[in-house]
PDB file of C-alpha atoms in Angstrom:
ATOM      1  CA  MET A   1      -7.998 -14.543 -11.981  1.00 68.00           C
ATOM      2  CA  LYS A   2      -8.580 -14.835 -15.665  1.00 76.00           C
ATOM      3  CA  ASN A   3     -10.586 -11.759 -16.230  1.00 87.00           C
ATOM      4  CA  PRO A   4      -8.155  -8.877 -17.090  1.00 89.00           C
ATOM      5  CA  ILE A   5     -10.853  -6.163 -16.245  1.00 95.00           C
ATOM      6  CA  ILE A   6     -11.264  -7.421 -12.686  1.00 95.00           C
ATOM      7  CA  LEU A   7      -7.432  -7.598 -12.326  1.00 95.00           C
ATOM      8  CA  TRP A   8      -7.114  -4.000 -13.461  1.00 96.00           C
ATOM      9  CA  ILE A   9      -9.852  -2.821 -11.045  1.00 97.00           C
ATOM     10  CA  ILE A  10      -7.974  -4.520  -8.208  1.00 97.00           C
ATOM     11  CA  LYS A  11      -4.664  -2.874  -9.347  1.00 98.00           C
ATOM     12  CA  LEU A  12      -6.326   0.536  -9.584  1.00 98.00           C
ATOM     13  CA  THR A  13      -8.054   0.337  -6.284  1.00 98.00           C
ATOM     14  CA  ALA A  14      -4.771  -0.325  -4.587  1.00 98.00           C
ATOM     15  CA  VAL A  15      -2.900   2.289  -6.555  1.00 98.00           C
ATOM     16  CA  VAL A  16      -5.564   4.988  -6.072  1.00 98.00           C
ATOM     17  CA  ILE A  17      -5.530   4.402  -2.331  1.00 98.00           C
ATOM     18  CA  LEU A  18      -1.706   4.511  -2.146  1.00 98.00           C
ATOM     19  CA  VAL A  19      -1.295   7.437  -4.388  1.00 97.00           C
ATOM     20  CA  GLN A  20      -4.010   9.631  -2.753  1.00 95.00           C
ATOM     21  CA  THR A  21      -2.249   9.368   0.690  1.00 93.00           C
ATOM     22  CA  LEU A  22       0.964  10.753  -0.852  1.00 95.00           C
ATOM     23  CA  TYR A  23      -0.330  14.270  -0.961  1.00 94.00           C
ATOM     24  CA  PHE A  24      -0.858  14.238   2.860  1.00 94.00           C
ATOM     25  CA  LYS A  25       2.510  12.549   3.482  1.00 96.00           C
ATOM     26  CA  PHE A  26       4.561  14.852   1.252  1.00 96.00           C
ATOM     27  CA  THR A  27       2.831  18.058   2.308  1.00 96.00           C
ATOM     28  CA  ALA A  28       3.149  17.278   6.011  1.00 95.00           C
ATOM     29  CA  ALA A  29      -0.605  17.356   6.616  1.00 94.00           C
ATOM     30  CA  GLU A  30      -1.660  17.493  10.212  1.00 93.00           C
ATOM     31  CA  GLU A  31      -3.005  13.854  10.341  1.00 93.00           C
ATOM     32  CA  SER A  32       0.178  12.413   8.785  1.00 95.00           C
ATOM     33  CA  VAL A  33       2.486  14.341  11.131  1.00 96.00           C
ATOM     34  CA  TYR A  34       0.400  13.190  14.094  1.00 96.00           C
ATOM     35  CA  ILE A  35       0.493   9.528  13.060  1.00 96.00           C
ATOM     36  CA  PHE A  36       4.232   9.486  12.425  1.00 97.00           C
ATOM     37  CA  THR A  37       4.944  11.546  15.541  1.00 96.00           C
ATOM     38  CA  THR A  38       2.942   9.058  17.616  1.00 96.00           C
ATOM     39  CA  LEU A  39       4.926   6.240  16.026  1.00 97.00           C
ATOM     40  CA  GLY A  40       8.172   8.106  16.831  1.00 96.00           C
ATOM     41  CA  ILE A  41       9.379   8.217  13.243  1.00 96.00           C
ATOM     42  CA  GLU A  42       8.447  11.712  12.045  1.00 95.00           C
ATOM     43  CA  PRO A  43       9.518  13.028   9.509  1.00 94.00           C
ATOM     44  CA  PHE A  44      11.675  10.215   8.067  1.00 96.00           C
ATOM     45  CA  GLY A  45       9.001   7.532   8.459  1.00 95.00           C
ATOM     46  CA  ARG A  46       6.344   9.710   6.865  1.00 96.00           C
ATOM     47  CA  ILE A  47       8.487  10.628   3.825  1.00 97.00           C
ATOM     48  CA  GLY A  48      10.128   7.227   3.566  1.00 97.00           C
ATOM     49  CA  SER A  49       6.837   5.382   3.575  1.00 96.00           C
ATOM     50  CA  GLY A  50       5.486   7.851   0.935  1.00 97.00           C
ATOM     51  CA  VAL A  51       8.456   7.047  -1.309  1.00 97.00           C
ATOM     52  CA  VAL A  52       7.935   3.260  -0.841  1.00 98.00           C
ATOM     53  CA  GLU A  53       4.183   3.650  -1.605  1.00 97.00           C
ATOM     54  CA  LEU A  54       4.989   5.711  -4.748  1.00 98.00           C
ATOM     55  CA  ILE A  55       7.388   3.022  -5.962  1.00 98.00           C
ATOM     56  CA  ALA A  56       4.990   0.282  -5.137  1.00 98.00           C
ATOM     57  CA  SER A  57       2.203   2.017  -7.058  1.00 98.00           C
ATOM     58  CA  ILE A  58       4.317   2.393 -10.203  1.00 98.00           C
ATOM     59  CA  LEU A  59       5.417  -1.265  -9.938  1.00 97.00           C
ATOM     60  CA  ILE A  60       1.788  -2.489  -9.546  1.00 97.00           C
ATOM     61  CA  LEU A  61       0.737  -0.694 -12.722  1.00 97.00           C
ATOM     62  CA  ILE A  62       3.515  -2.270 -14.933  1.00 95.00           C
ATOM     63  CA  PRO A  63       2.357  -5.854 -15.738  1.00 92.00           C
ATOM     64  CA  ARG A  64       5.848  -7.395 -15.469  1.00 90.00           C
ATOM     65  CA  THR A  65       6.436  -5.914 -12.001  1.00 93.00           C
ATOM     66  CA  THR A  66       2.914  -6.062 -10.511  1.00 95.00           C
ATOM     67  CA  PHE A  67       4.002  -9.008  -8.188  1.00 94.00           C
ATOM     68  CA  PHE A  68       6.884  -6.953  -6.777  1.00 94.00           C
ATOM     69  CA  GLY A  69       4.825  -3.775  -6.298  1.00 97.00           C
ATOM     70  CA  ALA A  70       2.194  -5.769  -4.530  1.00 97.00           C
ATOM     71  CA  ILE A  71       4.706  -7.350  -2.206  1.00 96.00           C
ATOM     72  CA  LEU A  72       6.199  -3.870  -1.384  1.00 98.00           C
ATOM     73  CA  ALA A  73       2.678  -2.423  -0.787  1.00 98.00           C
ATOM     74  CA  LEU A  74       1.604  -5.481   1.255  1.00 98.00           C
ATOM     75  CA  GLY A  75       4.588  -5.013   3.581  1.00 97.00           C
ATOM     76  CA  THR A  76       3.779  -1.315   3.962  1.00 97.00           C
ATOM     77  CA  MET A  77       0.103  -2.011   4.622  1.00 98.00           C
ATOM     78  CA  THR A  78       1.014  -4.671   7.130  1.00 98.00           C
ATOM     79  CA  GLY A  79       3.049  -2.007   9.047  1.00 97.00           C
ATOM     80  CA  ALA A  80       0.147   0.390   8.842  1.00 97.00           C
ATOM     81  CA  ILE A  81      -2.419  -2.196  10.052  1.00 98.00           C
ATOM     82  CA  PHE A  82      -0.226  -3.227  12.971  1.00 98.00           C
ATOM     83  CA  SER A  83       0.381   0.501  13.844  1.00 97.00           C
ATOM     84  CA  HIS A  84      -3.321   1.024  13.944  1.00 97.00           C
ATOM     85  CA  LEU A  85      -4.002  -2.174  16.006  1.00 97.00           C
ATOM     86  CA  PHE A  86      -1.291  -1.724  18.552  1.00 97.00           C
ATOM     87  CA  ILE A  87      -0.388   1.913  18.778  1.00 97.00           C
ATOM     88  CA  LEU A  88      -2.693   4.386  17.048  1.00 96.00           C
ATOM     89  CA  GLY A  89      -6.024   2.737  17.368  1.00 96.00           C
ATOM     90  CA  ILE A  90      -8.566   2.061  14.768  1.00 96.00           C
ATOM     91  CA  GLU A  91      -9.773   5.719  14.652  1.00 95.00           C
ATOM     92  CA  VAL A  92      -7.196   8.452  14.238  1.00 95.00           C
ATOM     93  CA  LYS A  93      -8.062  12.049  14.845  1.00 93.00           C
ATOM     94  CA  ASN A  94     -11.845  11.385  14.499  1.00 93.00           C
ATOM     95  CA  ASP A  95     -11.564   9.862  11.005  1.00 94.00           C
ATOM     96  CA  GLY A  96     -14.066   7.189  11.783  1.00 95.00           C
ATOM     97  CA  GLY A  97     -11.532   4.402  11.014  1.00 95.00           C
ATOM     98  CA  THR A  98     -11.188   5.530   7.326  1.00 96.00           C
ATOM     99  CA  LEU A  99      -7.424   5.248   7.290  1.00 96.00           C
ATOM    100  CA  PHE A 100      -7.579   1.792   8.893  1.00 97.00           C
ATOM    101  CA  ILE A 101     -10.232   0.628   6.441  1.00 97.00           C
ATOM    102  CA  LEU A 102      -8.237   1.965   3.409  1.00 97.00           C
ATOM    103  CA  ALA A 103      -5.133   0.033   4.699  1.00 97.00           C
ATOM    104  CA  ILE A 104      -7.264  -3.184   4.919  1.00 98.00           C
ATOM    105  CA  ILE A 105      -8.606  -2.677   1.422  1.00 98.00           C
ATOM    106  CA  THR A 106      -5.147  -2.132   0.009  1.00 98.00           C
ATOM    107  CA  PHE A 107      -3.789  -5.056   1.948  1.00 98.00           C
ATOM    108  CA  LEU A 108      -6.505  -7.343   0.442  1.00 98.00           C
ATOM    109  CA  CYS A 109      -5.966  -5.989  -3.052  1.00 98.00           C
ATOM    110  CA  CYS A 110      -2.247  -6.734  -2.859  1.00 98.00           C
ATOM    111  CA  LEU A 111      -2.954 -10.183  -1.550  1.00 97.00           C
ATOM    112  CA  LEU A 112      -5.067 -10.853  -4.616  1.00 96.00           C
ATOM    113  CA  LEU A 113      -2.474  -9.391  -6.887  1.00 96.00           C
ATOM    114  CA  ILE A 114       0.252 -11.572  -5.348  1.00 95.00           C
ATOM    115  CA  TYR A 115      -1.876 -14.667  -5.555  1.00 94.00           C
ATOM    116  CA  ASN A 116      -2.692 -13.884  -9.212  1.00 93.00           C
ATOM    117  CA  GLN A 117       0.989 -13.242 -10.085  1.00 88.00           C
ATOM    118  CA  LYS A 118       2.486 -16.028  -7.945  1.00 84.00           C
ATOM    119  CA  ASP A 119       4.036 -17.738 -11.003  1.00 81.00           C
ATOM    120  CA  THR A 120       6.045 -14.565 -11.561  1.00 74.00           C
ATOM    121  CA  LEU A 121       8.426 -15.388  -8.790  1.00 73.00           C
ATOM    122  CA  LEU A 122       9.015 -18.840 -10.272  1.00 73.00           C
ATOM    123  CA  LYS A 123       9.876 -17.259 -13.618  1.00 74.00           C
ATOM    124  CA  PHE A 124      12.020 -14.461 -12.232  1.00 68.00           C
ATOM    125  CA  LYS A 125      15.621 -14.485 -13.222  1.00 67.00           C
ATOM    126  CA  LEU A 126      18.223 -11.988 -12.153  1.00 61.00           C
ATOM    127  CA  ILE A 127      20.302 -12.415 -15.279  1.00 58.00           C
TER     128      ILE A 127
END
């Protein structure tokens, strides 16, 4: 992707979705508690995934760390998608599948960011 505006739109789409769910996770909203109780990982899974999503969001916004934030968010969204498909169902608490759709959109944005930043891994040096 050569167009920086499109790249930033993809970044912001992923980040806005990730960040807007933090309120529900960190305030123990009924939907979040239900999801993580059903998965058997309440409250640590809810809070832990919120922390991971916050870190991923910050990393995505920093150009030098976009690749790593996208990898982190992709892993989290993979877990969310599999949870919906195999445990929770597409629709959770009559949301019309909104959470599932948001997870898919975030997953796709992160895939695009990883593809766009794939050379970052080759250039990455620990020292």
